[in-house]
Amino acid sequence: MLEVVKADCAGSCYGVQRALDLARKAAESGKTAQTLGPLIHNPQVVQELESSGVTVAHEPSDVTAESVVIRSHGVTPHVRSEVDALGVDVVDATCPHVLRAQRAARDLALEGRTVIVVGEESHPEVEGLRAWAEEAGGRVIVAACAADLPDTIDEPVGIVVQTTQRREKLDDVVSALRARGIEPEIADTICNATTSRQGAAADLAARVDAMVVVGGKNSSNTTRLYEICAGIAPVAYHIETLDDLPAHAFAGMQRVGVTAGASTPEEQIDAVVDAIRNGERS
Ligand code: SF4
């Protein structure tokens, strides 16, 4: 019989759970509510919120509700002022770890440093970090890895990291700078929720025939979990729901591991674990 093992640490992190709780509370408050952008990178959860009356406003100018929820990725100072100017109730669900990274970006810039944001250029959290540093008068470089660094970088240099980045990416950028004789001030803003999920996923991936990673295809931390698992387990799948798995995904296998990104609620993980245990896709 197929054994299904769930990673020791998987699914919703503190910041995502807090944002979800705040959005659900806003829905129950009797006032109309909208989130500024999809609350989390998980289409199923966004749909659930919509059915309870919490819709998505993509820009502050789209807000028509009486309260607006800022998601866990945070916003730029400019967007925050636009939201405040609307005169509606603001529910700030920015994760405290992201707030810490925003402050670090601002402080490094205030110290007169070129701020290198290690992260994905178009990610909303990174856009926020960039803006907080620029607002404080900093020169900003966004680098997903050492290869993205420009040929010339004005010193002194400070580094801040997108909370969901892999530590190897930070190490890669720091080593490249040191090789050029630049010693950066490092604000290590990588979140433990991410590293502990990555560690547990890597451990499990080494002991199974296949890994299933549950979470939004648009979730960067889920995608990174998948990359880690795909590099270790013989087979790895990144799915949002069971429907994304091929018909006989686990045929002939003995043991399957399941993990999930920080934006995946417990119920979604358990549904997948139960279905695989019950022989679906064997
Ligand atoms: S992964 Fe970490 S920083 Fe991101 S929302 Fe979760 S707790 Fe906050």
PDB file of C-alpha atoms and ligand atoms in Angstrom:
ATOM      1  CA  MET A   1       0.000   0.000   0.000  1.00  0.00           C
ATOM      2  CA  LEU A   2       1.175   3.527  -0.836  1.00  0.00           C
ATOM      3  CA  GLU A   3       2.539   5.407   2.167  1.00  0.00           C
ATOM      4  CA  VAL A   4       1.885   9.170   2.183  1.00  0.00           C
ATOM      5  CA  VAL A   5       4.047  11.325   4.439  1.00  0.00           C
ATOM      6  CA  LYS A   6       3.380  14.990   5.125  1.00  0.00           C
ATOM      7  CA  ALA A   7       6.429  17.230   5.691  1.00  0.00           C
ATOM      8  CA  ASP A   8       7.022  18.137   9.357  1.00  0.00           C
ATOM      9  CA  CYS A   9       6.587  21.800   8.545  1.00  0.00           C
ATOM     10  CA  ALA A  10       4.269  22.736   5.671  1.00  0.00           C
ATOM     11  CA  GLY A  11       1.518  25.149   4.696  1.00  0.00           C
ATOM     12  CA  SER A  12       0.194  28.456   6.014  1.00  0.00           C
ATOM     13  CA  CYS A  13       2.780  30.577   7.785  1.00  0.00           C
ATOM     14  CA  TYR A  14       2.040  33.084  10.537  1.00  0.00           C
ATOM     15  CA  GLY A  15       1.820  36.060   8.152  1.00  0.00           C
ATOM     16  CA  VAL A  16      -0.557  34.403   5.691  1.00  0.00           C
ATOM     17  CA  GLN A  17      -2.782  33.001   8.436  1.00  0.00           C
ATOM     18  CA  ARG A  18      -2.921  36.440  10.057  1.00  0.00           C
ATOM     19  CA  ALA A  19      -3.871  38.090   6.733  1.00  0.00           C
ATOM     20  CA  LEU A  20      -6.588  35.482   6.166  1.00  0.00           C
ATOM     21  CA  ASP A  21      -7.967  35.923   9.681  1.00  0.00           C
ATOM     22  CA  LEU A  22      -8.031  39.718   9.266  1.00  0.00           C
ATOM     23  CA  ALA A  23      -9.782  39.471   5.870  1.00  0.00           C
ATOM     24  CA  ARG A  24     -12.382  37.024   7.227  1.00  0.00           C
ATOM     25  CA  LYS A  25     -12.956  39.313  10.220  1.00  0.00           C
ATOM     26  CA  ALA A  26     -13.435  42.259   7.818  1.00  0.00           C
ATOM     27  CA  ALA A  27     -16.006  40.170   5.920  1.00  0.00           C
ATOM     28  CA  GLU A  28     -17.928  39.473   9.136  1.00  0.00           C
ATOM     29  CA  SER A  29     -17.835  43.093  10.338  1.00  0.00           C
ATOM     30  CA  GLY A  30     -20.968  44.068   8.436  1.00  0.00           C
ATOM     31  CA  LYS A  31     -19.022  46.556   6.282  1.00  0.00           C
ATOM     32  CA  THR A  32     -18.163  45.899   2.650  1.00  0.00           C
ATOM     33  CA  ALA A  33     -14.509  44.894   2.225  1.00  0.00           C
ATOM     34  CA  GLN A  34     -11.946  44.520  -0.553  1.00  0.00           C
ATOM     35  CA  THR A  35      -8.367  43.330  -0.592  1.00  0.00           C
ATOM     36  CA  LEU A  36      -5.785  45.390  -2.456  1.00  0.00           C
ATOM     37  CA  GLY A  37      -4.693  42.744  -4.957  1.00  0.00           C
ATOM     38  CA  PRO A  38      -5.395  39.025  -4.385  1.00  0.00           C
ATOM     39  CA  LEU A  39      -4.862  38.452  -0.642  1.00  0.00           C
ATOM     40  CA  ILE A  40      -2.478  35.537  -1.120  1.00  0.00           C
ATOM     41  CA  HIS A  41      -1.059  33.606  -4.056  1.00  0.00           C
ATOM     42  CA  ASN A  42      -3.676  30.919  -3.818  1.00  0.00           C
ATOM     43  CA  PRO A  43      -6.589  31.078  -6.308  1.00  0.00           C
ATOM     44  CA  GLN A  44      -8.805  28.723  -4.250  1.00  0.00           C
ATOM     45  CA  VAL A  45      -8.559  30.947  -1.162  1.00  0.00           C
ATOM     46  CA  VAL A  46      -9.169  34.099  -3.213  1.00  0.00           C
ATOM     47  CA  GLN A  47     -12.337  32.456  -4.581  1.00  0.00           C
ATOM     48  CA  GLU A  48     -13.479  31.505  -1.072  1.00  0.00           C
ATOM     49  CA  LEU A  49     -13.056  35.122   0.067  1.00  0.00           C
ATOM     50  CA  GLU A  50     -14.992  36.380  -2.957  1.00  0.00           C
ATOM     51  CA  SER A  51     -17.900  34.129  -2.085  1.00  0.00           C
ATOM     52  CA  SER A  52     -17.945  35.588   1.419  1.00  0.00           C
ATOM     53  CA  GLY A  53     -18.134  39.095  -0.093  1.00  0.00           C
ATOM     54  CA  VAL A  54     -14.458  40.132   0.009  1.00  0.00           C
ATOM     55  CA  THR A  55     -13.593  41.068  -3.567  1.00  0.00           C
ATOM     56  CA  VAL A  56     -10.291  42.233  -5.078  1.00  0.00           C
ATOM     57  CA  ALA A  57      -9.470  45.845  -5.937  1.00  0.00           C
ATOM     58  CA  HIS A  58      -6.330  45.957  -8.059  1.00  0.00           C
ATOM     59  CA  GLU A  59      -5.525  49.633  -7.429  1.00  0.00           C
ATOM     60  CA  PRO A  60      -6.474  52.091  -4.688  1.00  0.00           C
ATOM     61  CA  SER A  61      -8.557  53.913  -7.326  1.00  0.00           C
ATOM     62  CA  ASP A  62     -10.635  50.707  -7.824  1.00  0.00           C
ATOM     63  CA  VAL A  63     -11.700  50.581  -4.170  1.00  0.00           C
ATOM     64  CA  THR A  64     -15.458  50.888  -3.751  1.00  0.00           C
ATOM     65  CA  ALA A  65     -15.812  49.128  -0.357  1.00  0.00           C
ATOM     66  CA  GLU A  66     -15.949  50.613   3.134  1.00  0.00           C
ATOM     67  CA  SER A  67     -12.769  48.833   4.218  1.00  0.00           C
ATOM     68  CA  VAL A  68      -9.624  47.772   2.388  1.00  0.00           C
ATOM     69  CA  VAL A  69      -7.217  45.028   3.431  1.00  0.00           C
ATOM     70  CA  ILE A  70      -3.497  45.428   2.657  1.00  0.00           C
ATOM     71  CA  ARG A  71      -2.045  41.975   2.028  1.00  0.00           C
ATOM     72  CA  SER A  72       0.906  40.311   3.755  1.00  0.00           C
ATOM     73  CA  HIS A  73       3.405  41.378   1.019  1.00  0.00           C
ATOM     74  CA  GLY A  74       2.902  45.014   2.038  1.00  0.00           C
ATOM     75  CA  VAL A  75       2.721  48.042  -0.259  1.00  0.00           C
ATOM     76  CA  THR A  76       4.912  50.918  -1.371  1.00  0.00           C
ATOM     77  CA  PRO A  77       4.824  54.184   0.639  1.00  0.00           C
ATOM     78  CA  HIS A  78       3.059  55.818  -2.336  1.00  0.00           C
ATOM     79  CA  VAL A  79       0.288  53.196  -2.434  1.00  0.00           C
ATOM     80  CA  ARG A  80      -0.097  53.440   1.343  1.00  0.00           C
ATOM     81  CA  SER A  81      -0.677  57.226   1.045  1.00  0.00           C
ATOM     82  CA  GLU A  82      -3.204  56.656  -1.749  1.00  0.00           C
ATOM     83  CA  VAL A  83      -5.071  54.144   0.417  1.00  0.00           C
ATOM     84  CA  ASP A  84      -5.035  56.481   3.430  1.00  0.00           C
ATOM     85  CA  ALA A  85      -6.398  59.292   1.249  1.00  0.00           C
ATOM     86  CA  LEU A  86      -9.476  57.189   0.350  1.00  0.00           C
ATOM     87  CA  GLY A  87     -10.934  57.776   3.808  1.00  0.00           C
ATOM     88  CA  VAL A  88     -12.012  54.125   4.192  1.00  0.00           C
ATOM     89  CA  ASP A  89     -11.091  51.723   7.028  1.00  0.00           C
ATOM     90  CA  VAL A  90      -7.615  50.300   6.414  1.00  0.00           C
ATOM     91  CA  VAL A  91      -6.861  46.785   7.666  1.00  0.00           C
ATOM     92  CA  ASP A  92      -3.088  46.458   7.411  1.00  0.00           C
ATOM     93  CA  ALA A  93      -2.225  42.753   7.109  1.00  0.00           C
ATOM     94  CA  THR A  94       1.383  43.415   6.086  1.00  0.00           C
ATOM     95  CA  CYS A  95       3.368  40.587   7.686  1.00  0.00           C
ATOM     96  CA  PRO A  96       5.540  41.891  10.549  1.00  0.00           C
ATOM     97  CA  HIS A  97       8.561  40.197   8.903  1.00  0.00           C
ATOM     98  CA  VAL A  98       7.918  42.130   5.685  1.00  0.00           C
ATOM     99  CA  LEU A  99       7.571  45.347   7.705  1.00  0.00           C
ATOM    100  CA  ARG A 100      10.996  44.586   9.186  1.00  0.00           C
ATOM    101  CA  ALA A 101      12.449  44.158   5.680  1.00  0.00           C
ATOM    102  CA  GLN A 102      10.840  47.444   4.543  1.00  0.00           C
ATOM    103  CA  ARG A 103      12.388  49.271   7.502  1.00  0.00           C
ATOM    104  CA  ALA A 104      15.770  47.672   6.798  1.00  0.00           C
ATOM    105  CA  ALA A 105      15.596  48.812   3.135  1.00  0.00           C
ATOM    106  CA  ARG A 106      14.745  52.338   4.255  1.00  0.00           C
ATOM    107  CA  ASP A 107      17.470  52.428   6.953  1.00  0.00           C
ATOM    108  CA  LEU A 108      20.209  51.139   4.616  1.00  0.00           C
ATOM    109  CA  ALA A 109      19.251  53.880   2.143  1.00  0.00           C
ATOM    110  CA  LEU A 110      19.239  56.518   4.892  1.00  0.00           C
ATOM    111  CA  GLU A 111      22.818  55.444   5.718  1.00  0.00           C
ATOM    112  CA  GLY A 112      23.730  56.477   2.170  1.00  0.00           C
ATOM    113  CA  ARG A 113      24.217  52.937   0.872  1.00  0.00           C
ATOM    114  CA  THR A 114      23.408  51.506  -2.528  1.00  0.00           C
ATOM    115  CA  VAL A 115      20.645  49.074  -1.580  1.00  0.00           C
ATOM    116  CA  ILE A 116      20.729  45.669  -3.250  1.00  0.00           C
ATOM    117  CA  VAL A 117      17.401  43.882  -2.939  1.00  0.00           C
ATOM    118  CA  VAL A 118      17.963  40.158  -3.416  1.00  0.00           C
ATOM    119  CA  GLY A 119      14.690  38.963  -4.901  1.00  0.00           C
ATOM    120  CA  GLU A 120      12.427  38.760  -7.924  1.00  0.00           C
ATOM    121  CA  GLU A 121      12.081  42.116  -9.644  1.00  0.00           C
ATOM    122  CA  SER A 122       8.336  41.952 -10.330  1.00  0.00           C
ATOM    123  CA  HIS A 123       7.260  40.471  -6.986  1.00  0.00           C
ATOM    124  CA  PRO A 124       5.000  42.874  -5.016  1.00  0.00           C
ATOM    125  CA  GLU A 125       7.109  42.502  -1.873  1.00  0.00           C
ATOM    126  CA  VAL A 126      10.259  43.411  -3.826  1.00  0.00           C
ATOM    127  CA  GLU A 127       8.492  46.380  -5.455  1.00  0.00           C
ATOM    128  CA  GLY A 128       7.685  47.517  -1.907  1.00  0.00           C
ATOM    129  CA  LEU A 129      11.270  47.078  -0.673  1.00  0.00           C
ATOM    130  CA  ARG A 130      12.606  48.979  -3.668  1.00  0.00           C
ATOM    131  CA  ALA A 131      10.165  51.812  -3.105  1.00  0.00           C
ATOM    132  CA  TRP A 132      10.922  52.084   0.628  1.00  0.00           C
ATOM    133  CA  ALA A 133      14.655  52.428  -0.160  1.00  0.00           C
ATOM    134  CA  GLU A 134      14.077  54.867  -3.046  1.00  0.00           C
ATOM    135  CA  GLU A 135      11.736  56.980  -0.926  1.00  0.00           C
ATOM    136  CA  ALA A 136      14.637  57.324   1.549  1.00  0.00           C
ATOM    137  CA  GLY A 137      16.874  58.580  -1.266  1.00  0.00           C
ATOM    138  CA  GLY A 138      18.711  55.310  -1.942  1.00  0.00           C
ATOM    139  CA  ARG A 139      20.082  53.939  -5.198  1.00  0.00           C
ATOM    140  CA  VAL A 140      18.508  50.507  -5.622  1.00  0.00           C
ATOM    141  CA  ILE A 141      19.569  47.389  -7.505  1.00  0.00           C
ATOM    142  CA  VAL A 142      17.299  44.336  -7.617  1.00  0.00           C
ATOM    143  CA  ALA A 143      19.218  41.094  -8.169  1.00  0.00           C
ATOM    144  CA  ALA A 144      17.756  37.579  -8.207  1.00  0.00           C
ATOM    145  CA  CYS A 145      21.327  36.215  -8.290  1.00  0.00           C
ATOM    146  CA  ALA A 146      24.943  37.382  -8.721  1.00  0.00           C
ATOM    147  CA  ALA A 147      24.610  37.459 -12.517  1.00  0.00           C
ATOM    148  CA  ASP A 148      22.113  40.321 -12.204  1.00  0.00           C
ATOM    149  CA  LEU A 149      24.628  42.641 -10.521  1.00  0.00           C
ATOM    150  CA  PRO A 150      25.740  45.556 -12.718  1.00  0.00           C
ATOM    151  CA  ASP A 151      29.436  46.050 -13.562  1.00  0.00           C
ATOM    152  CA  THR A 152      29.753  49.100 -11.363  1.00  0.00           C
ATOM    153  CA  ILE A 153      28.200  49.497  -7.943  1.00  0.00           C
ATOM    154  CA  ASP A 154      28.661  52.613  -5.824  1.00  0.00           C
ATOM    155  CA  GLU A 155      29.875  51.896  -2.292  1.00  0.00           C
ATOM    156  CA  PRO A 156      28.904  51.636   0.516  1.00  0.00           C
ATOM    157  CA  VAL A 157      26.482  48.794  -0.173  1.00  0.00           C
ATOM    158  CA  GLY A 158      23.638  47.364   1.884  1.00  0.00           C
ATOM    159  CA  ILE A 159      21.682  44.190   1.196  1.00  0.00           C
ATOM    160  CA  VAL A 160      18.084  43.407   2.048  1.00  0.00           C
ATOM    161  CA  VAL A 161      16.423  40.136   1.053  1.00  0.00           C
ATOM    162  CA  GLN A 162      12.915  39.253  -0.123  1.00  0.00           C
ATOM    163  CA  THR A 163      11.582  37.260   2.842  1.00  0.00           C
ATOM    164  CA  THR A 164      10.904  34.110   0.799  1.00  0.00           C
ATOM    165  CA  GLN A 165      14.308  33.897  -0.942  1.00  0.00           C
ATOM    166  CA  ARG A 166      16.555  30.859  -0.727  1.00  0.00           C
ATOM    167  CA  ARG A 167      19.616  31.479   1.414  1.00  0.00           C
ATOM    168  CA  GLU A 168      21.857  30.289  -1.484  1.00  0.00           C
ATOM    169  CA  LYS A 169      20.752  33.333  -3.514  1.00  0.00           C
ATOM    170  CA  LEU A 170      21.851  35.705  -0.751  1.00  0.00           C
ATOM    171  CA  ASP A 171      25.146  33.824  -0.330  1.00  0.00           C
ATOM    172  CA  ASP A 172      25.686  33.967  -4.100  1.00  0.00           C
ATOM    173  CA  VAL A 173      25.264  37.758  -4.209  1.00  0.00           C
ATOM    174  CA  VAL A 174      27.401  38.336  -1.084  1.00  0.00           C
ATOM    175  CA  SER A 175      30.247  36.150  -2.453  1.00  0.00           C
ATOM    176  CA  ALA A 176      30.190  37.986  -5.796  1.00  0.00           C
ATOM    177  CA  LEU A 177      30.416  41.345  -4.036  1.00  0.00           C
ATOM    178  CA  ARG A 178      33.264  40.185  -1.786  1.00  0.00           C
ATOM    179  CA  ALA A 179      35.118  38.881  -4.848  1.00  0.00           C
ATOM    180  CA  ARG A 180      35.033  42.491  -6.100  1.00  0.00           C
ATOM    181  CA  GLY A 181      36.359  43.742  -2.760  1.00  0.00           C
ATOM    182  CA  ILE A 182      32.976  45.102  -1.622  1.00  0.00           C
ATOM    183  CA  GLU A 183      31.929  44.306   1.961  1.00  0.00           C
ATOM    184  CA  PRO A 184      28.156  44.834   2.178  1.00  0.00           C
ATOM    185  CA  GLU A 185      26.085  45.555   5.275  1.00  0.00           C
ATOM    186  CA  ILE A 186      23.617  42.647   5.293  1.00  0.00           C
ATOM    187  CA  ALA A 187      20.063  42.837   6.643  1.00  0.00           C
ATOM    188  CA  ASP A 188      19.206  39.143   6.691  1.00  0.00           C
ATOM    189  CA  THR A 189      15.447  39.400   6.292  1.00  0.00           C
ATOM    190  CA  ILE A 190      14.845  35.824   5.121  1.00  0.00           C
ATOM    191  CA  CYS A 191      11.853  34.513   7.051  1.00  0.00           C
ATOM    192  CA  ASN A 192      12.201  31.375   9.191  1.00  0.00           C
ATOM    193  CA  ALA A 193       8.834  30.137   7.957  1.00  0.00           C
ATOM    194  CA  THR A 194      10.386  29.823   4.517  1.00  0.00           C
ATOM    195  CA  THR A 195      13.642  28.171   5.562  1.00  0.00           C
ATOM    196  CA  SER A 196      11.948  25.700   7.898  1.00  0.00           C
ATOM    197  CA  ARG A 197       9.504  24.644   5.143  1.00  0.00           C
ATOM    198  CA  GLN A 198      12.397  24.323   2.689  1.00  0.00           C
ATOM    199  CA  GLY A 199      14.458  22.234   5.152  1.00  0.00           C
ATOM    200  CA  ALA A 200      11.551  19.906   5.940  1.00  0.00           C
ATOM    201  CA  ALA A 201      10.761  19.520   2.224  1.00  0.00           C
ATOM    202  CA  ALA A 202      14.386  18.684   1.383  1.00  0.00           C
ATOM    203  CA  ASP A 203      14.557  16.091   4.207  1.00  0.00           C
ATOM    204  CA  LEU A 204      11.388  14.407   3.062  1.00  0.00           C
ATOM    205  CA  ALA A 205      12.258  14.562  -0.647  1.00  0.00           C
ATOM    206  CA  ALA A 206      15.338  12.429   0.054  1.00  0.00           C
ATOM    207  CA  ARG A 207      13.181   9.631   1.525  1.00  0.00           C
ATOM    208  CA  VAL A 208      10.347   9.255  -0.992  1.00  0.00           C
ATOM    209  CA  ASP A 209       9.668   8.108  -4.556  1.00  0.00           C
ATOM    210  CA  ALA A 210       7.811  11.310  -5.406  1.00  0.00           C
ATOM    211  CA  MET A 211       7.073  14.694  -3.853  1.00  0.00           C
ATOM    212  CA  VAL A 212       3.852  16.637  -4.259  1.00  0.00           C
ATOM    213  CA  VAL A 213       4.045  20.372  -3.592  1.00  0.00           C
ATOM    214  CA  VAL A 214       0.628  21.962  -3.027  1.00  0.00           C
ATOM    215  CA  GLY A 215       0.107  25.670  -3.628  1.00  0.00           C
ATOM    216  CA  GLY A 216      -0.592  28.457  -6.107  1.00  0.00           C
ATOM    217  CA  LYS A 217       1.336  28.307  -9.379  1.00  0.00           C
ATOM    218  CA  ASN A 218       1.769  32.077  -8.870  1.00  0.00           C
ATOM    219  CA  SER A 219       3.248  31.644  -5.382  1.00  0.00           C
ATOM    220  CA  SER A 220       6.990  32.238  -5.376  1.00  0.00           C
ATOM    221  CA  ASN A 221       7.634  30.392  -2.112  1.00  0.00           C
ATOM    222  CA  THR A 222       5.673  27.363  -3.354  1.00  0.00           C
ATOM    223  CA  THR A 223       7.595  27.409  -6.632  1.00  0.00           C
ATOM    224  CA  ARG A 224      10.868  27.464  -4.711  1.00  0.00           C
ATOM    225  CA  LEU A 225       9.740  24.489  -2.612  1.00  0.00           C
ATOM    226  CA  TYR A 226       8.987  22.668  -5.852  1.00  0.00           C
ATOM    227  CA  GLU A 227      12.449  23.512  -7.246  1.00  0.00           C
ATOM    228  CA  ILE A 228      14.091  22.112  -4.108  1.00  0.00           C
ATOM    229  CA  CYS A 229      12.002  18.930  -4.219  1.00  0.00           C
ATOM    230  CA  ALA A 230      12.555  18.464  -7.962  1.00  0.00           C
ATOM    231  CA  GLY A 231      16.302  18.632  -7.355  1.00  0.00           C
ATOM    232  CA  ILE A 232      16.211  15.831  -4.776  1.00  0.00           C
ATOM    233  CA  ALA A 233      13.222  13.481  -5.268  1.00  0.00           C
ATOM    234  CA  PRO A 234      13.090  11.197  -8.333  1.00  0.00           C
ATOM    235  CA  VAL A 235       9.759  12.820  -9.316  1.00  0.00           C
ATOM    236  CA  ALA A 236       8.111  16.058  -8.164  1.00  0.00           C
ATOM    237  CA  TYR A 237       4.752  17.666  -8.937  1.00  0.00           C
ATOM    238  CA  HIS A 238       3.615  21.241  -8.245  1.00  0.00           C
ATOM    239  CA  ILE A 239      -0.180  21.200  -7.997  1.00  0.00           C
ATOM    240  CA  GLU A 240      -2.952  23.556  -6.921  1.00  0.00           C
ATOM    241  CA  THR A 241      -5.543  20.778  -6.609  1.00  0.00           C
ATOM    242  CA  LEU A 242      -5.597  17.013  -7.140  1.00  0.00           C
ATOM    243  CA  ASP A 243      -6.869  17.608 -10.697  1.00  0.00           C
ATOM    244  CA  ASP A 244      -3.367  18.811 -11.670  1.00  0.00           C
ATOM    245  CA  LEU A 245      -1.863  15.345 -11.102  1.00  0.00           C
ATOM    246  CA  PRO A 246      -1.474  12.941 -14.030  1.00  0.00           C
ATOM    247  CA  ALA A 247      -3.774   9.870 -13.978  1.00  0.00           C
ATOM    248  CA  HIS A 248      -1.227   7.323 -12.663  1.00  0.00           C
ATOM    249  CA  ALA A 249       1.241   9.695 -11.060  1.00  0.00           C
ATOM    250  CA  PHE A 250       2.175   7.219  -8.315  1.00  0.00           C
ATOM    251  CA  ALA A 251       1.921   3.881 -10.142  1.00  0.00           C
ATOM    252  CA  GLY A 252       4.465   1.389  -8.771  1.00  0.00           C
ATOM    253  CA  MET A 253       5.605   3.729  -5.978  1.00  0.00           C
ATOM    254  CA  GLN A 254       5.966   2.889  -2.265  1.00  0.00           C
ATOM    255  CA  ARG A 255       6.154   6.266  -0.575  1.00  0.00           C
ATOM    256  CA  VAL A 256       4.995   9.769  -1.545  1.00  0.00           C
ATOM    257  CA  GLY A 257       5.818  12.999   0.316  1.00  0.00           C
ATOM    258  CA  VAL A 258       3.535  16.010   0.465  1.00  0.00           C
ATOM    259  CA  THR A 259       4.490  19.570   1.318  1.00  0.00           C
ATOM    260  CA  ALA A 260       2.959  22.989   0.705  1.00  0.00           C
ATOM    261  CA  GLY A 261       3.921  26.621   0.413  1.00  0.00           C
ATOM    262  CA  ALA A 262       3.301  29.249   3.071  1.00  0.00           C
ATOM    263  CA  SER A 263       0.172  30.411   1.230  1.00  0.00           C
ATOM    264  CA  THR A 264      -1.548  27.011   1.323  1.00  0.00           C
ATOM    265  CA  PRO A 265      -4.145  26.488   4.089  1.00  0.00           C
ATOM    266  CA  GLU A 266      -4.131  23.236   6.083  1.00  0.00           C
ATOM    267  CA  GLU A 267      -7.460  22.041   4.588  1.00  0.00           C
ATOM    268  CA  GLN A 268      -5.997  22.045   1.063  1.00  0.00           C
ATOM    269  CA  ILE A 269      -2.976  19.979   2.112  1.00  0.00           C
ATOM    270  CA  ASP A 270      -5.077  17.478   4.040  1.00  0.00           C
ATOM    271  CA  ALA A 271      -7.473  17.042   1.100  1.00  0.00           C
ATOM    272  CA  VAL A 272      -4.542  16.090  -1.138  1.00  0.00           C
ATOM    273  CA  VAL A 273      -2.959  13.779   1.476  1.00  0.00           C
ATOM    274  CA  ASP A 274      -6.287  11.979   2.068  1.00  0.00           C
ATOM    275  CA  ALA A 275      -6.998  11.543  -1.644  1.00  0.00           C
ATOM    276  CA  ILE A 276      -3.553  10.077  -2.385  1.00  0.00           C
ATOM    277  CA  ARG A 277      -3.845   7.796   0.669  1.00  0.00           C
ATOM    278  CA  ASN A 278      -7.189   6.614  -0.691  1.00  0.00           C
ATOM    279  CA  GLY A 279      -5.465   5.440  -3.848  1.00  0.00           C
ATOM    280  CA  GLU A 280      -6.232   8.329  -6.197  1.00  0.00           C
ATOM    281  CA  ARG A 281      -3.627   8.596  -8.987  1.00  0.00           C
ATOM    282  CA  SER A 282      -2.032   5.232  -8.049  1.00  0.00           C
TER     283      SER A 282
HETATM  284  S1  SF4 B   1       6.577  33.635   4.654  1.00  0.00           S
HETATM  285 FE1  SF4 B   1       7.298  34.726   6.461  1.00  0.00          FE
HETATM  286  S2  SF4 B   1       7.425  36.857   5.764  1.00  0.00           S
HETATM  287 FE2  SF4 B   1       6.130  35.809   4.317  1.00  0.00          FE
HETATM  288  S3  SF4 B   1       4.063  36.129   5.094  1.00  0.00           S
HETATM  289 FE3  SF4 B   1       4.809  34.177   5.913  1.00  0.00          FE
HETATM  290  S4  SF4 B   1       5.616  34.677   7.954  1.00  0.00           S
HETATM  291 FE4  SF4 B   1       5.449  36.577   6.763  1.00  0.00          FE
END
